[in-house]
């Protein structure tokens, strides 16, 4: 196992142990809300997948702990508010556009009445690109190659079914899932234009919600320029993969999110919602400073 993978595995274990020790049930208004991000709902051996049983356990646990599920519009209103602390709450997002969001996640969301935002990579649904996208990370390549059945895209009929559902909002996740921050301004504009045009044509809707592929600034997922181009294109928010809860009053741009994984029990999901993982973003930045960007194929 490469050094990066050893350090990553140990770091995950440390943060989980700390989170379980430090978390608590909410009893006061909070100054931040957690936006969870999930990819596929499937029994794959990957950080990008959660079994349906574990996913339901996580959602039930967070609700039972006193957290209210917010729509994306409610999230943006809270983050743009200057009113101060809010009731304990969370929001749920799905990236890429996997079929399992419809077949496996949606029944759980319906049963628990949890709204979610699904960020679509349009080229994925068109079968022009597929995970691990352009990443040169050999571990990701092996994960997806050996488990393709768990990472199948929605087709457009299925996406239309999701888009019509009252619990679901659709957002953009580019056309080909690149590291946007490393592209020229013209290439970024084309990614956004193409994504918008295909969603409009296929789903008959306009979307103003956006999540960055890869999501980490240090790795080139976004920049000050991409933020300006999103604004110019008509988007009203951007979501990243920087690990933290989102602070009330910080506005709708560069919103951090926290991933849920198969290893997270319900108490771990509650810990993430309660703020026990807020320190992880700083550690994440330090970790990334030690190791080169894995998606660019730099020797590890």
GROMACS .gro file of C-alpha atoms in nm:
model
  300
    1UNK     CA    1   0.000   0.000   0.000
    2UNK     CA    2   0.135   0.343  -0.092
    3UNK     CA    3   0.225   0.592   0.178
    4UNK     CA    4  -0.064   0.818   0.079
    5UNK     CA    5  -0.315   0.537   0.133
    6UNK     CA    6  -0.164   0.439   0.470
    7UNK     CA    7  -0.176   0.797   0.596
    8UNK     CA    8  -0.529   0.842   0.463
    9UNK     CA    9  -0.657   0.527   0.633
   10UNK     CA   10  -0.499   0.622   0.965
   11UNK     CA   11  -0.632   0.976   0.941
   12UNK     CA   12  -0.987   0.849   0.879
   13UNK     CA   13  -0.961   0.630   1.186
   14UNK     CA   14  -0.833   0.915   1.404
   15UNK     CA   15  -1.106   1.155   1.297
   16UNK     CA   16  -1.378   0.891   1.352
   17UNK     CA   17  -1.253   0.814   1.703
   18UNK     CA   18  -1.231   1.183   1.788
   19UNK     CA   19  -1.575   1.253   1.643
   20UNK     CA   20  -1.739   0.982   1.850
   21UNK     CA   21  -1.576   1.115   2.164
   22UNK     CA   22  -1.651   1.482   2.101
   23UNK     CA   23  -2.001   1.471   1.951
   24UNK     CA   24  -2.320   1.547   2.133
   25UNK     CA   25  -2.689   1.575   2.067
   26UNK     CA   26  -2.801   1.929   1.979
   27UNK     CA   27  -2.989   2.121   2.243
   28UNK     CA   28  -2.917   2.479   2.140
   29UNK     CA   29  -2.927   2.679   1.819
   30UNK     CA   30  -2.613   2.636   1.611
   31UNK     CA   31  -2.398   2.875   1.409
   32UNK     CA   32  -2.338   2.623   1.127
   33UNK     CA   33  -2.518   2.353   0.932
   34UNK     CA   34  -2.377   2.043   0.769
   35UNK     CA   35  -2.424   1.970   0.401
   36UNK     CA   36  -2.366   1.600   0.346
   37UNK     CA   37  -2.238   1.478   0.011
   38UNK     CA   38  -2.291   1.124  -0.119
   39UNK     CA   39  -2.220   0.958  -0.451
   40UNK     CA   40  -2.348   0.605  -0.522
   41UNK     CA   41  -2.580   0.403  -0.298
   42UNK     CA   42  -2.431   0.059  -0.352
   43UNK     CA   43  -2.234  -0.217  -0.175
   44UNK     CA   44  -1.907  -0.118  -0.341
   45UNK     CA   45  -1.569  -0.114  -0.168
   46UNK     CA   46  -1.516   0.257  -0.216
   47UNK     CA   47  -1.537   0.590  -0.036
   48UNK     CA   48  -1.769   0.686  -0.321
   49UNK     CA   49  -2.042   0.438  -0.223
   50UNK     CA   50  -2.266   0.359   0.073
   51UNK     CA   51  -2.494   0.057   0.106
   52UNK     CA   52  -2.864   0.137   0.124
   53UNK     CA   53  -2.884  -0.014   0.472
   54UNK     CA   54  -2.604   0.207   0.604
   55UNK     CA   55  -2.745   0.512   0.427
   56UNK     CA   56  -3.086   0.465   0.590
   57UNK     CA   57  -2.917   0.414   0.928
   58UNK     CA   58  -2.726   0.740   0.888
   59UNK     CA   59  -3.032   0.942   0.788
   60UNK     CA   60  -3.247   0.795   1.065
   61UNK     CA   61  -2.972   0.864   1.318
   62UNK     CA   62  -2.935   1.231   1.226
   63UNK     CA   63  -3.311   1.286   1.234
   64UNK     CA   64  -3.345   1.105   1.567
   65UNK     CA   65  -3.071   1.326   1.713
   66UNK     CA   66  -3.285   1.634   1.651
   67UNK     CA   67  -3.161   1.763   1.316
   68UNK     CA   68  -3.408   1.896   1.059
   69UNK     CA   69  -3.358   1.822   0.689
   70UNK     CA   70  -3.346   2.140   0.478
   71UNK     CA   71  -3.407   2.198   0.110
   72UNK     CA   72  -3.130   2.363  -0.088
   73UNK     CA   73  -3.330   2.688  -0.098
   74UNK     CA   74  -3.358   2.685   0.280
   75UNK     CA   75  -2.983   2.622   0.307
   76UNK     CA   76  -2.900   2.918   0.086
   77UNK     CA   77  -3.138   3.139   0.283
   78UNK     CA   78  -2.978   3.038   0.614
   79UNK     CA   79  -2.623   3.085   0.485
   80UNK     CA   80  -2.710   3.429   0.348
   81UNK     CA   81  -2.887   3.536   0.667
   82UNK     CA   82  -2.740   3.769   0.927
   83UNK     CA   83  -2.994   3.658   1.186
   84UNK     CA   84  -2.747   3.446   1.381
   85UNK     CA   85  -2.763   3.083   1.500
   86UNK     CA   86  -3.025   2.848   1.355
   87UNK     CA   87  -3.199   2.533   1.471
   88UNK     CA   88  -2.991   2.214   1.427
   89UNK     CA   89  -3.020   2.118   1.060
   90UNK     CA   90  -2.860   1.934   0.772
   91UNK     CA   91  -2.890   1.909   0.396
   92UNK     CA   92  -2.816   1.626   0.155
   93UNK     CA   93  -2.649   1.633  -0.187
   94UNK     CA   94  -2.556   1.367  -0.443
   95UNK     CA   95  -2.279   1.418  -0.699
   96UNK     CA   96  -2.235   1.288  -1.055
   97UNK     CA   97  -2.576   1.132  -1.129
   98UNK     CA   98  -2.569   0.762  -1.043
   99UNK     CA   99  -2.870   0.544  -1.116
  100UNK     CA  100  -2.868   0.422  -0.756
  101UNK     CA  101  -2.984   0.766  -0.641
  102UNK     CA  102  -3.316   0.686  -0.807
  103UNK     CA  103  -3.336   0.314  -0.739
  104UNK     CA  104  -3.191   0.295  -0.386
  105UNK     CA  105  -3.163   0.639  -0.228
  106UNK     CA  106  -3.498   0.785  -0.330
  107UNK     CA  107  -3.711   0.525  -0.144
  108UNK     CA  108  -3.521   0.614   0.175
  109UNK     CA  109  -3.571   0.985   0.114
  110UNK     CA  110  -3.942   0.932   0.053
  111UNK     CA  111  -3.983   0.723   0.368
  112UNK     CA  112  -3.806   0.982   0.583
  113UNK     CA  113  -3.918   1.292   0.387
  114UNK     CA  114  -3.564   1.417   0.329
  115UNK     CA  115  -3.510   1.658   0.038
  116UNK     CA  116  -3.191   1.635  -0.167
  117UNK     CA  117  -3.005   1.807  -0.449
  118UNK     CA  118  -2.860   1.593  -0.729
  119UNK     CA  119  -2.568   1.748  -0.919
  120UNK     CA  120  -2.547   1.599  -1.269
  121UNK     CA  121  -2.239   1.550  -1.485
  122UNK     CA  122  -2.416   1.571  -1.821
  123UNK     CA  123  -2.146   1.388  -2.016
  124UNK     CA  124  -2.183   1.097  -1.774
  125UNK     CA  125  -2.553   1.064  -1.848
  126UNK     CA  126  -2.470   1.090  -2.219
  127UNK     CA  127  -2.214   0.808  -2.178
  128UNK     CA  128  -1.933   1.029  -2.309
  129UNK     CA  129  -1.733   1.028  -1.982
  130UNK     CA  130  -1.721   0.797  -1.682
  131UNK     CA  131  -1.551   0.775  -1.342
  132UNK     CA  132  -1.278   0.824  -1.244
  133UNK     CA  133  -1.309   1.096  -1.509
  134UNK     CA  134  -0.968   1.234  -1.603
  135UNK     CA  135  -0.808   1.137  -1.273
  136UNK     CA  136  -0.471   0.966  -1.292
  137UNK     CA  137  -0.513   0.826  -0.940
  138UNK     CA  138  -0.444   0.455  -0.990
  139UNK     CA  139  -0.642   0.358  -0.681
  140UNK     CA  140  -0.952   0.533  -0.809
  141UNK     CA  141  -0.900   0.378  -1.152
  142UNK     CA  142  -0.889   0.030  -1.001
  143UNK     CA  143  -1.194   0.093  -0.780
  144UNK     CA  144  -1.414   0.192  -1.070
  145UNK     CA  145  -1.277  -0.057  -1.320
  146UNK     CA  146  -1.341  -0.352  -1.089
  147UNK     CA  147  -1.684  -0.235  -0.968
  148UNK     CA  148  -1.846  -0.072  -1.269
  149UNK     CA  149  -2.185  -0.228  -1.190
  150UNK     CA  150  -2.210  -0.007  -0.880
  151UNK     CA  151  -2.136   0.319  -1.062
  152UNK     CA  152  -2.381   0.323  -1.352
  153UNK     CA  153  -2.526   0.658  -1.463
  154UNK     CA  154  -2.888   0.757  -1.478
  155UNK     CA  155  -3.035   0.766  -1.824
  156UNK     CA  156  -3.223   1.080  -1.920
  157UNK     CA  157  -3.566   0.927  -1.865
  158UNK     CA  158  -3.460   0.840  -1.511
  159UNK     CA  159  -3.316   1.188  -1.460
  160UNK     CA  160  -3.647   1.336  -1.572
  161UNK     CA  161  -3.824   1.122  -1.314
  162UNK     CA  162  -3.594   1.258  -1.045
  163UNK     CA  163  -3.632   1.616  -1.165
  164UNK     CA  164  -4.011   1.590  -1.134
  165UNK     CA  165  -3.998   1.455  -0.779
  166UNK     CA  166  -4.100   1.705  -0.509
  167UNK     CA  167  -3.808   1.610  -0.285
  168UNK     CA  168  -3.541   1.655  -0.553
  169UNK     CA  169  -3.365   1.956  -0.701
  170UNK     CA  170  -3.122   1.927  -0.992
  171UNK     CA  171  -2.790   2.108  -1.007
  172UNK     CA  172  -2.496   2.128  -1.245
  173UNK     CA  173  -2.169   1.939  -1.205
  174UNK     CA  174  -2.013   2.038  -1.541
  175UNK     CA  175  -2.023   1.839  -1.864
  176UNK     CA  176  -1.705   1.629  -1.841
  177UNK     CA  177  -1.610   1.649  -1.469
  178UNK     CA  178  -1.274   1.832  -1.504
  179UNK     CA  179  -1.064   2.021  -1.254
  180UNK     CA  180  -1.219   2.354  -1.349
  181UNK     CA  181  -0.956   2.565  -1.177
  182UNK     CA  182  -0.688   2.434  -1.414
  183UNK     CA  183  -0.879   2.521  -1.732
  184UNK     CA  184  -0.869   2.840  -1.937
  185UNK     CA  185  -1.156   3.084  -1.894
  186UNK     CA  186  -1.296   2.985  -2.235
  187UNK     CA  187  -1.284   2.615  -2.144
  188UNK     CA  188  -1.465   2.680  -1.815
  189UNK     CA  189  -1.733   2.879  -1.997
  190UNK     CA  190  -1.782   2.595  -2.242
  191UNK     CA  191  -1.815   2.337  -1.962
  192UNK     CA  192  -2.083   2.549  -1.796
  193UNK     CA  193  -2.259   2.637  -2.122
  194UNK     CA  194  -2.271   2.276  -2.240
  195UNK     CA  195  -2.392   2.148  -1.904
  196UNK     CA  196  -2.668   2.409  -1.888
  197UNK     CA  197  -2.776   2.351  -2.247
  198UNK     CA  198  -2.803   1.973  -2.206
  199UNK     CA  199  -2.997   1.996  -1.879
  200UNK     CA  200  -3.231   2.247  -2.041
  201UNK     CA  201  -3.282   2.027  -2.348
  202UNK     CA  202  -3.316   1.696  -2.166
  203UNK     CA  203  -3.501   1.798  -1.850
  204UNK     CA  204  -3.677   2.115  -1.957
  205UNK     CA  205  -3.548   2.309  -1.655
  206UNK     CA  206  -3.298   2.582  -1.580
  207UNK     CA  207  -3.056   2.514  -1.299
  208UNK     CA  208  -2.872   2.775  -1.097
  209UNK     CA  209  -2.713   2.533  -0.847
  210UNK     CA  210  -2.355   2.410  -0.887
  211UNK     CA  211  -2.109   2.172  -0.723
  212UNK     CA  212  -1.742   2.156  -0.822
  213UNK     CA  213  -1.605   1.822  -0.950
  214UNK     CA  214  -1.327   1.697  -0.719
  215UNK     CA  215  -1.412   1.999  -0.502
  216UNK     CA  216  -1.073   2.082  -0.347
  217UNK     CA  217  -0.912   2.415  -0.428
  218UNK     CA  218  -0.556   2.299  -0.359
  219UNK     CA  219  -0.602   2.031  -0.627
  220UNK     CA  220  -0.729   2.282  -0.883
  221UNK     CA  221  -1.103   2.221  -0.857
  222UNK     CA  222  -1.187   2.590  -0.839
  223UNK     CA  223  -1.043   2.939  -0.816
  224UNK     CA  224  -1.143   3.303  -0.790
  225UNK     CA  225  -1.185   3.301  -1.169
  226UNK     CA  226  -1.419   3.002  -1.174
  227UNK     CA  227  -1.631   3.166  -0.905
  228UNK     CA  228  -1.666   3.477  -1.118
  229UNK     CA  229  -1.752   3.273  -1.426
  230UNK     CA  230  -2.021   3.083  -1.233
  231UNK     CA  231  -2.170   3.412  -1.121
  232UNK     CA  232  -2.157   3.549  -1.476
  233UNK     CA  233  -2.328   3.233  -1.607
  234UNK     CA  234  -2.623   3.278  -1.372
  235UNK     CA  235  -2.549   3.033  -1.094
  236UNK     CA  236  -2.649   3.140  -0.743
  237UNK     CA  237  -2.424   2.913  -0.538
  238UNK     CA  238  -2.121   2.686  -0.552
  239UNK     CA  239  -2.043   2.382  -0.340
  240UNK     CA  240  -1.700   2.237  -0.275
  241UNK     CA  241  -1.554   1.930  -0.107
  242UNK     CA  242  -1.364   2.128   0.156
  243UNK     CA  243  -1.442   1.953   0.485
  244UNK     CA  244  -1.641   2.165   0.726
  245UNK     CA  245  -1.990   2.266   0.819
  246UNK     CA  246  -2.121   2.580   0.648
  247UNK     CA  247  -2.130   2.887   0.871
  248UNK     CA  248  -2.448   3.092   0.898
  249UNK     CA  249  -2.400   3.430   0.731
  250UNK     CA  250  -2.106   3.331   0.507
  251UNK     CA  251  -2.316   3.338   0.191
  252UNK     CA  252  -2.390   3.095  -0.093
  253UNK     CA  253  -2.045   3.060  -0.253
  254UNK     CA  254  -1.772   2.801  -0.191
  255UNK     CA  255  -1.998   2.613   0.048
  256UNK     CA  256  -1.807   2.333   0.224
  257UNK     CA  257  -1.953   1.983   0.248
  258UNK     CA  258  -1.879   1.670   0.447
  259UNK     CA  259  -1.886   1.327   0.286
  260UNK     CA  260  -2.066   1.028   0.429
  261UNK     CA  261  -1.896   0.691   0.379
  262UNK     CA  262  -1.980   0.327   0.436
  263UNK     CA  263  -1.769   0.328   0.755
  264UNK     CA  264  -1.984   0.600   0.911
  265UNK     CA  265  -2.235   0.461   1.157
  266UNK     CA  266  -2.532   0.675   1.258
  267UNK     CA  267  -2.332   0.815   1.552
  268UNK     CA  268  -2.060   0.924   1.307
  269UNK     CA  269  -2.313   1.104   1.089
  270UNK     CA  270  -2.444   1.278   1.402
  271UNK     CA  271  -2.089   1.372   1.500
  272UNK     CA  272  -2.036   1.531   1.160
  273UNK     CA  273  -2.361   1.725   1.196
  274UNK     CA  274  -2.269   1.837   1.549
  275UNK     CA  275  -1.936   1.992   1.450
  276UNK     CA  276  -1.700   1.725   1.578
  277UNK     CA  277  -1.537   1.715   1.232
  278UNK     CA  278  -1.496   2.091   1.185
  279UNK     CA  279  -1.123   2.064   1.256
  280UNK     CA  280  -1.075   1.813   0.974
  281UNK     CA  281  -1.061   2.083   0.705
  282UNK     CA  282  -0.737   2.220   0.851
  283UNK     CA  283  -0.591   1.871   0.871
  284UNK     CA  284  -0.711   1.804   0.516
  285UNK     CA  285  -0.519   2.109   0.392
  286UNK     CA  286  -0.203   1.994   0.571
  287UNK     CA  287  -0.240   1.643   0.427
  288UNK     CA  288  -0.276   1.787   0.077
  289UNK     CA  289   0.035   1.999   0.126
  290UNK     CA  290   0.235   1.683   0.199
  291UNK     CA  291   0.121   1.485  -0.104
  292UNK     CA  292   0.100   1.602  -0.467
  293UNK     CA  293  -0.230   1.610  -0.650
  294UNK     CA  294  -0.316   1.242  -0.719
  295UNK     CA  295  -0.547   1.334  -1.008
  296UNK     CA  296  -0.258   1.476  -1.214
  297UNK     CA  297  -0.048   1.163  -1.203
  298UNK     CA  298   0.241   1.309  -1.006
  299UNK     CA  299   0.456   1.030  -0.857
  300UNK     CA  300   0.343   0.943  -0.506
   0.00000   0.00000   0.00000
